[in-house]
Amino acid sequence: MYFESPTTKSEATKNPTSKMIQHTSKLPNVGTTIFTVMSQLAAKENAINLSQGFPNFPSDPKLIEMVQQALRENYNQYAPMPGAMILREAIAEKMEYLYQKKYCPETEVVVTVGATEAIYTIISAFVRPNDEVIIFTPAYDCYAPAVEVHGGKVVPIQLKGKEFEMDWNEVRSKINSKTKLMIINTPHNPSGTVLSKADMLELASILENTNIILLSDEVYEHIVFDGEKHQSAALFPKLAERTFITASFGKTFHNTGWRIGYCVAPKELMNEFKKVHQFNVFSVHHPTQIAIGKYLKIPENYLQLPAFFQEKRDFFLNAIKDSRFTWKPSQGTYFQVLSYEHITDELDTEFAKRLTREHKIASIPLSVFNTNKEDHKLLRFCFAKTEKTLADAAEILNKV
Ligand code: PMP
Ligand code: GLN
């Protein structure tokens, strides 16, 4: 899952004369995330950075003013442990409005430090040594280390080929009495594919009569294109009863640096979640929660996102239509995968670095997220950028 070759032993273990304390890494195979590696390389090379997923345009000034107001109104002490009530209520209202599923703001909604904390906390609260956790690769890179640090075993299922097809028979075959958790992600990072209603129904039938908990990572729930509807686990009662849904305001409201996300789940599951959350972070930045709570109550603030990002996707793809890259348009997320199979047979990790150094454009190679680093000659480009940046990027890509 990582780009740099990891250290297998600590420095101290390698060098016995060192005064460093002897220890054995709990995560010997973990290096620095590809997002950090590529963003750093982009900065060093002064390249256009379409690698790490973050917008280069500002958050709504109204939302920023709301945060300033909350600071002035002195929301500057600890927020309640599960989150400011105004935000929990707004989340519950949104879940009911979009997915007709009621979550109790008192007991079934928790505000977290981004989706990352929510994901880590779910895994920490439920996964014991030797428990199995099914993940689908290419997988977002925070899942596996969180499982491994708790002694769990990652059971990867590779989505097939360049179209990232799901093989539900393989899923059935990988489930056994040790399977504790399954992690799905729709819309999917890095592929830009989405799960269909038929997929979700199939999943519900597979999980029925098991005790498997589902973690449904839905951070891109508001970024689905071409008139399709996001198939939240909340829409399927048989899934919702066993599911934690995780989400990210950083992705929804263009402020990934604020680190505010949330998760929802049935009360019994959420009780266990809170036991870990309260001793991990206790509670999340208070003034930002108050502001997002007010902002989220206005549905237009998220309902306009599909059109907003689809325009960017289409602008970008139209601008590179004469390039030698090929693609299937992204169905969701703000990422577009491009194939370079007609350009070179270099490894994707090598080509991504060379594009950054020589052509001054940074992307993310997909193989780092795959089982056994399968390389399909695919790179991921983030199109959450201004038109100017996308036009400049396209000019470069057209010359490659
Ligand atoms: N899951 C996926 C699929 C992501 O792409 C990201 C990154 N935004 C996260 C989780 C983490 O989200 P956050 O930045 O809110 O921690
Ligand atoms: N989610 C972002 C991406 O996929 C990265 C977030 C991070 O760097 N931790 O690019």
Coordinates of C-alpha atoms and ligand atoms in Angstrom, one line a residue:
M1 CA 0.0 0.0 0.0
Y2 CA 3.0 2.3 0.3
F3 CA 5.4 3.9 -2.1
E4 CA 8.7 4.0 -0.3
S5 CA 10.5 0.8 0.7
P6 CA 9.6 0.4 4.4
T7 CA 12.0 -0.4 7.1
T8 CA 11.7 -4.0 8.3
K9 CA 13.5 -3.3 11.6
S10 CA 13.9 -0.2 13.7
E11 CA 17.2 1.7 13.4
A12 CA 18.1 0.5 16.8
T13 CA 17.7 -3.2 15.9
K14 CA 19.8 -2.7 12.8
N15 CA 22.6 -0.9 14.7
P16 CA 23.2 -2.5 18.1
T17 CA 25.8 0.1 19.2
S18 CA 23.1 2.8 18.9
K19 CA 21.8 4.3 22.1
M20 CA 18.3 4.1 20.8
I21 CA 15.7 2.0 22.6
Q22 CA 15.2 -1.5 21.2
H23 CA 11.8 -2.1 19.8
T24 CA 10.0 -4.1 17.1
S25 CA 7.7 -2.1 14.8
K26 CA 4.1 -3.0 15.0
L27 CA 3.8 -1.9 11.4
P28 CA 7.0 -3.0 9.7
N29 CA 5.7 -2.7 6.2
V30 CA 4.3 0.8 6.5
G31 CA 6.1 3.7 4.9
T32 CA 4.9 7.2 4.1
T33 CA 1.6 7.4 2.3
I34 CA 1.7 7.9 -1.4
F35 CA -0.4 11.1 -1.0
T36 CA 2.4 12.7 1.0
V37 CA 5.1 11.3 -1.1
M38 CA 3.6 12.6 -4.4
S39 CA 2.6 16.0 -2.9
Q40 CA 6.1 16.5 -1.6
L41 CA 7.6 15.6 -5.0
A42 CA 5.2 17.9 -6.7
A43 CA 6.3 20.8 -4.4
K44 CA 10.0 20.0 -4.9
E45 CA 9.6 19.8 -8.7
N46 CA 7.3 22.8 -8.9
A47 CA 4.8 20.6 -10.7
I48 CA 1.0 20.9 -11.0
N49 CA -0.3 18.8 -8.2
L50 CA -3.2 16.6 -9.2
S51 CA -2.0 13.8 -6.9
Q52 CA -3.3 14.2 -3.3
G53 CA -7.1 14.7 -3.3
F54 CA -7.8 18.3 -2.1
P55 CA -9.4 21.3 -3.8
N56 CA -7.3 24.3 -4.8
F57 CA -10.2 26.7 -4.6
P58 CA -11.6 28.1 -1.4
S59 CA -14.5 26.9 0.8
D60 CA -17.7 29.0 0.7
P61 CA -16.9 32.5 2.3
K62 CA -20.3 32.2 4.1
L63 CA -19.1 29.0 5.8
I64 CA -15.8 30.7 6.8
E65 CA -17.7 33.7 8.2
M66 CA -19.8 31.2 10.2
V67 CA -16.7 29.7 11.8
Q68 CA -15.4 33.2 12.6
Q69 CA -18.8 34.0 14.2
A70 CA -18.6 30.8 16.3
L71 CA -15.1 31.8 17.5
R72 CA -16.4 35.2 18.5
E73 CA -19.4 33.7 20.2
N74 CA -17.0 31.8 22.3
Y75 CA -17.6 28.2 21.3
N76 CA -14.0 27.7 22.4
Q77 CA -14.2 25.1 25.1
Y78 CA -14.7 21.3 24.8
A79 CA -17.6 20.3 22.5
P80 CA -19.8 17.5 23.9
M81 CA -17.9 14.2 23.4
P82 CA -20.1 12.9 20.5
G83 CA -20.2 16.3 18.8
A84 CA -22.1 19.6 19.0
M85 CA -25.8 18.9 19.1
I86 CA -26.6 21.3 16.3
L87 CA -24.3 19.4 14.0
R88 CA -25.5 15.9 15.0
E89 CA -29.1 17.1 14.4
A90 CA -28.2 18.4 11.0
I91 CA -26.5 15.1 10.1
A92 CA -29.5 13.1 11.2
E93 CA -31.8 15.4 9.2
K94 CA -29.6 15.0 6.1
M95 CA -29.6 11.2 6.4
E96 CA -33.4 11.2 6.7
Y97 CA -33.8 13.6 3.8
L98 CA -31.5 11.9 1.4
Y99 CA -31.8 8.2 2.4
Q100 CA -35.1 8.0 4.4
K101 CA -33.2 6.5 7.4
K102 CA -33.7 7.9 10.8
Y103 CA -30.6 8.1 13.0
C104 CA -31.0 9.3 16.6
P105 CA -28.7 12.4 17.1
E106 CA -28.3 11.5 20.8
T107 CA -27.1 8.0 20.3
E108 CA -26.4 7.2 16.7
V109 CA -24.3 10.1 15.4
V110 CA -20.7 11.0 16.3
V111 CA -18.6 13.8 14.9
T112 CA -15.0 12.8 14.3
V113 CA -11.6 14.1 13.2
G114 CA -12.2 13.5 9.5
A115 CA -13.4 10.2 8.2
T116 CA -9.9 8.9 9.0
E117 CA -10.6 9.0 12.8
A118 CA -14.0 7.4 12.3
I119 CA -12.5 4.5 10.3
Y120 CA -9.7 4.0 12.8
T121 CA -12.1 4.1 15.7
I122 CA -14.5 1.5 14.2
I123 CA -11.6 -0.9 13.6
S124 CA -10.1 -0.3 17.0
A125 CA -13.5 -0.8 18.7
F126 CA -14.2 -4.2 17.1
V127 CA -11.2 -5.9 15.6
R128 CA -9.3 -8.3 17.9
P129 CA -6.1 -10.3 17.1
N130 CA -6.7 -12.8 14.3
D131 CA -10.1 -11.4 13.3
E132 CA -10.4 -11.1 9.5
V133 CA -11.3 -7.9 7.7
I134 CA -12.3 -8.0 4.1
I135 CA -11.2 -5.0 2.0
F136 CA -11.5 -4.4 -1.7
T137 CA -8.4 -3.4 -3.6
P138 CA -7.4 -0.9 -4.9
A139 CA -8.2 0.3 -1.4
Y140 CA -7.8 3.7 0.3
D141 CA -4.7 3.4 2.3
C142 CA -5.8 3.9 5.9
Y143 CA -7.8 0.7 6.2
A144 CA -5.1 -2.0 6.3
P145 CA -2.7 -0.5 8.8
A146 CA -5.5 0.2 11.2
V147 CA -6.5 -3.5 11.0
E148 CA -2.9 -4.7 11.4
V149 CA -2.0 -2.5 14.3
H150 CA -4.8 -4.2 16.2
G151 CA -3.6 -7.7 15.3
G152 CA -6.3 -8.3 12.7
K153 CA -5.8 -10.0 9.4
V154 CA -6.5 -8.1 6.1
V155 CA -8.3 -10.3 3.5
P156 CA -8.0 -8.4 0.3
I157 CA -10.3 -8.9 -2.7
Q158 CA -9.0 -7.4 -5.9
L159 CA -11.5 -5.6 -8.1
K160 CA -11.1 -7.1 -11.5
G161 CA -9.2 -5.5 -14.4
K162 CA -9.3 -2.0 -15.6
E163 CA -13.0 -1.7 -15.0
F164 CA -12.7 -2.6 -11.3
E165 CA -15.4 -5.2 -11.4
M166 CA -16.7 -6.7 -8.2
D167 CA -16.8 -10.5 -8.0
W168 CA -19.5 -11.3 -5.5
N169 CA -18.8 -15.1 -5.7
E170 CA -15.3 -14.4 -4.5
V171 CA -16.7 -12.3 -1.7
R172 CA -18.9 -15.2 -0.6
S173 CA -15.9 -17.6 -0.7
K174 CA -13.8 -15.3 1.5
I175 CA -16.3 -15.1 4.3
N176 CA -15.8 -17.5 7.3
S177 CA -16.4 -17.6 11.0
K178 CA -13.4 -15.3 11.6
T179 CA -14.7 -12.5 9.4
K180 CA -15.4 -9.6 11.7
L181 CA -15.7 -6.6 9.4
M182 CA -16.0 -5.8 5.7
I183 CA -15.0 -2.4 4.4
I184 CA -16.7 -1.0 1.2
N185 CA -16.2 2.4 -0.3
T186 CA -18.6 4.0 -2.8
P187 CA -18.0 6.2 -4.7
H188 CA -14.7 4.5 -4.8
N189 CA -11.3 6.1 -4.3
P190 CA -9.0 5.6 -6.3
S191 CA -11.1 4.1 -9.2
G192 CA -13.9 6.6 -9.5
T193 CA -16.5 3.7 -9.8
V194 CA -19.7 3.4 -7.8
L195 CA -21.6 0.4 -6.4
S196 CA -25.1 -0.1 -7.9
K197 CA -28.3 -0.8 -6.2
A198 CA -28.0 -4.5 -7.4
D199 CA -24.5 -4.6 -5.8
M200 CA -25.9 -3.4 -2.5
L201 CA -28.8 -5.9 -2.5
E202 CA -26.3 -8.7 -3.3
L203 CA -24.1 -7.5 -0.4
A204 CA -27.1 -7.4 1.9
S205 CA -28.0 -11.0 1.0
I206 CA -24.4 -12.2 1.5
L207 CA -24.2 -10.6 4.9
E208 CA -27.6 -11.7 6.1
N209 CA -27.4 -14.3 8.9
T210 CA -23.8 -13.4 9.7
N211 CA -22.4 -11.2 12.5
I212 CA -20.2 -9.3 10.1
I213 CA -20.1 -5.5 10.7
L214 CA -20.0 -3.4 7.6
L215 CA -18.0 -0.2 7.4
S216 CA -19.3 1.8 4.5
D217 CA -16.9 4.6 3.6
E218 CA -19.1 7.2 1.9
V219 CA -16.9 10.3 2.0
Y220 CA -17.8 11.1 -1.7
E221 CA -21.5 10.6 -1.2
H222 CA -22.3 14.0 -2.7
I223 CA -20.0 13.5 -5.7
V224 CA -21.9 11.2 -8.1
F225 CA -22.3 12.0 -11.8
D226 CA -24.5 11.5 -14.8
G227 CA -27.7 11.6 -12.9
E228 CA -26.9 8.4 -10.9
K229 CA -28.0 8.2 -7.3
H230 CA -25.6 7.5 -4.5
Q231 CA -26.4 4.0 -3.1
S232 CA -25.8 4.6 0.6
A233 CA -25.9 1.6 2.9
A234 CA -28.5 3.7 4.8
L235 CA -31.0 3.0 1.9
F236 CA -31.0 -0.7 2.6
P237 CA -32.5 -1.6 6.0
K238 CA -30.8 -5.0 6.1
L239 CA -27.4 -3.4 5.6
A240 CA -28.1 -0.3 7.8
E241 CA -28.7 -2.5 10.8
R242 CA -25.0 -3.7 10.8
T243 CA -23.3 -0.7 9.2
F244 CA -21.1 2.2 10.2
I245 CA -21.3 4.9 7.5
T246 CA -18.3 7.2 7.5
A247 CA -18.3 10.7 5.9
S248 CA -16.1 13.7 5.5
F249 CA -17.0 17.4 5.5
G250 CA -13.5 18.1 4.2
K251 CA -14.6 16.4 0.9
T252 CA -18.1 17.9 1.0
F253 CA -17.4 21.5 1.8
H254 CA -13.9 21.9 0.3
N255 CA -11.9 22.2 3.5
T256 CA -9.9 19.0 4.0
G257 CA -7.6 20.8 6.5
W258 CA -10.4 21.4 9.0
R259 CA -10.5 17.6 9.7
I260 CA -14.2 17.3 10.5
G261 CA -16.1 14.1 9.6
Y262 CA -18.7 11.9 11.2
C263 CA -20.1 8.5 11.4
V264 CA -23.6 7.1 11.9
A265 CA -24.5 3.6 13.1
P266 CA -27.2 1.8 15.1
K267 CA -27.1 2.6 18.8
E268 CA -25.6 -0.7 20.1
L269 CA -22.7 -0.5 17.6
M270 CA -22.2 3.2 18.3
N271 CA -21.9 2.6 22.1
E272 CA -18.8 0.6 21.4
F273 CA -17.5 3.2 19.0
K274 CA -17.9 6.0 21.7
K275 CA -15.9 4.0 24.2
V276 CA -12.8 4.3 22.0
H277 CA -13.6 7.8 20.5
Q278 CA -13.8 9.4 24.0
F279 CA -10.3 8.2 25.0
N280 CA -8.8 8.8 21.6
V281 CA -9.8 12.4 20.8
F282 CA -12.6 13.0 23.3
S283 CA -14.2 15.6 21.1
V284 CA -13.6 17.6 17.9
H285 CA -12.8 21.3 17.2
H286 CA -15.9 23.1 18.5
P287 CA -16.3 26.3 16.5
T288 CA -16.1 24.5 13.2
Q289 CA -18.8 22.1 14.3
I290 CA -21.2 24.9 15.1
A291 CA -20.6 26.5 11.7
I292 CA -21.0 23.3 9.7
G293 CA -24.1 22.5 11.8
K294 CA -25.8 25.7 10.5
Y295 CA -24.4 25.3 7.0
L296 CA -25.5 21.7 6.6
K297 CA -29.1 22.6 7.4
I298 CA -29.4 24.2 4.0
P299 CA -29.6 21.3 1.5
E300 CA -28.5 23.4 -1.5
N301 CA -25.1 23.5 0.0
Y302 CA -24.6 19.9 -0.8
L303 CA -27.2 19.3 -3.5
Q304 CA -25.2 21.4 -6.0
L305 CA -22.1 19.4 -5.7
P306 CA -22.7 16.7 -8.4
A307 CA -23.2 19.4 -11.1
F308 CA -20.3 21.4 -9.8
F309 CA -17.8 18.6 -10.0
Q310 CA -19.3 17.0 -13.1
E311 CA -18.5 20.3 -14.9
K312 CA -14.9 20.0 -13.8
R313 CA -14.7 16.4 -14.8
D314 CA -16.1 17.2 -18.2
F315 CA -13.9 20.2 -18.7
F316 CA -10.8 18.2 -17.9
L317 CA -11.7 15.2 -20.1
N318 CA -12.7 17.5 -23.0
A319 CA -9.4 19.3 -22.7
I320 CA -7.4 16.0 -23.0
K321 CA -9.5 14.4 -25.7
D322 CA -6.6 14.6 -28.2
S323 CA -4.0 13.2 -25.8
R324 CA -2.6 9.7 -25.9
F325 CA -4.2 8.8 -22.5
T326 CA -7.5 6.7 -22.5
W327 CA -10.2 6.5 -19.9
K328 CA -13.7 5.7 -18.7
P329 CA -15.3 8.8 -17.3
S330 CA -15.3 8.9 -13.5
Q331 CA -18.7 7.9 -12.1
G332 CA -18.1 9.5 -8.7
T333 CA -15.4 11.1 -6.4
Y334 CA -13.2 13.9 -7.7
F335 CA -10.7 11.6 -9.3
Q336 CA -10.2 10.6 -12.9
V337 CA -8.2 7.5 -13.7
L338 CA -6.3 7.6 -17.0
S339 CA -4.6 4.7 -18.8
Y340 CA -1.2 5.3 -20.3
E341 CA -0.9 1.9 -22.0
H342 CA -0.5 3.5 -25.4
I343 CA 2.3 5.7 -24.2
T344 CA 4.8 3.5 -22.3
D345 CA 5.1 0.2 -20.5
E346 CA 6.9 1.7 -17.5
L347 CA 5.7 0.8 -14.0
D348 CA 3.0 3.2 -12.9
T349 CA 5.1 4.2 -9.9
E350 CA 8.0 5.1 -12.2
F351 CA 5.9 6.8 -14.8
A352 CA 4.1 8.9 -12.1
K353 CA 7.5 10.1 -10.8
R354 CA 8.8 10.8 -14.3
L355 CA 5.7 12.8 -15.2
T356 CA 6.3 14.9 -12.1
R357 CA 10.0 15.4 -12.6
E358 CA 10.1 15.9 -16.4
H359 CA 6.6 17.1 -17.4
K360 CA 5.8 18.9 -14.1
I361 CA 2.5 17.2 -13.4
A362 CA 1.9 14.9 -10.4
S363 CA -0.6 12.1 -10.1
I364 CA -1.1 8.9 -8.1
P365 CA -0.1 5.5 -9.4
L366 CA -2.9 2.9 -8.7
S367 CA -0.7 -0.1 -8.2
V368 CA 0.2 1.0 -4.6
F369 CA -3.4 0.3 -3.6
N370 CA -3.6 -3.1 -5.3
T371 CA -3.2 -6.6 -4.0
N372 CA 0.4 -7.7 -4.9
K373 CA 0.9 -4.2 -6.4
E374 CA -0.9 -5.3 -9.6
D375 CA 0.0 -2.7 -12.3
H376 CA -2.6 -1.9 -15.0
K377 CA -0.8 1.2 -16.2
L378 CA -3.3 3.5 -14.6
L379 CA -2.8 6.9 -12.9
R380 CA -5.3 8.9 -10.8
F381 CA -5.7 12.6 -11.3
C382 CA -7.6 14.9 -8.9
F383 CA -9.9 17.3 -10.8
A384 CA -11.1 19.3 -7.7
K385 CA -9.1 22.2 -9.2
T386 CA -9.8 25.6 -10.8
E387 CA -10.4 25.7 -14.5
K388 CA -7.0 27.4 -15.0
T389 CA -5.2 24.5 -13.2
L390 CA -7.1 21.9 -15.2
A391 CA -6.4 23.7 -18.4
D392 CA -2.7 24.0 -17.6
A393 CA -2.6 20.3 -16.6
A394 CA -4.4 19.3 -19.9
E395 CA -1.8 21.3 -21.9
I396 CA 0.9 19.2 -20.4
L397 CA -0.9 15.9 -20.7
N398 CA -1.6 16.5 -24.4
K399 CA 2.1 16.7 -25.0
V400 CA 3.0 13.5 -23.2
Ligands
PMP1 N1 -11.9 7.5 2.8 C1 -11.6 7.8 1.5 C2 -12.0 6.9 0.4 C3 -10.9 9.0 1.2 O1 -10.6 9.3 0.0 C4 -10.5 9.8 2.3 C5 -9.7 11.1 2.0 N2 -10.5 12.1 2.0 C6 -10.8 9.5 3.6 C7 -11.5 8.3 3.8 C8 -10.4 10.3 4.8 O2 -11.2 11.4 4.9 P1 -10.8 12.6 5.9 O3 -10.0 13.6 5.1 O4 -12.2 13.3 6.2 O5 -10.2 12.0 7.0
GLN2 N1 -8.1 11.3 0.5 C1 -7.0 11.9 -0.2 C2 -6.7 11.3 -1.5 O1 -7.2 10.2 -1.8 C3 -5.7 12.0 0.6 C4 -5.8 12.3 2.1 C5 -4.5 12.2 2.7 O2 -3.5 12.6 2.2 N2 -4.5 11.6 3.9 O3 -5.9 11.8 -2.2

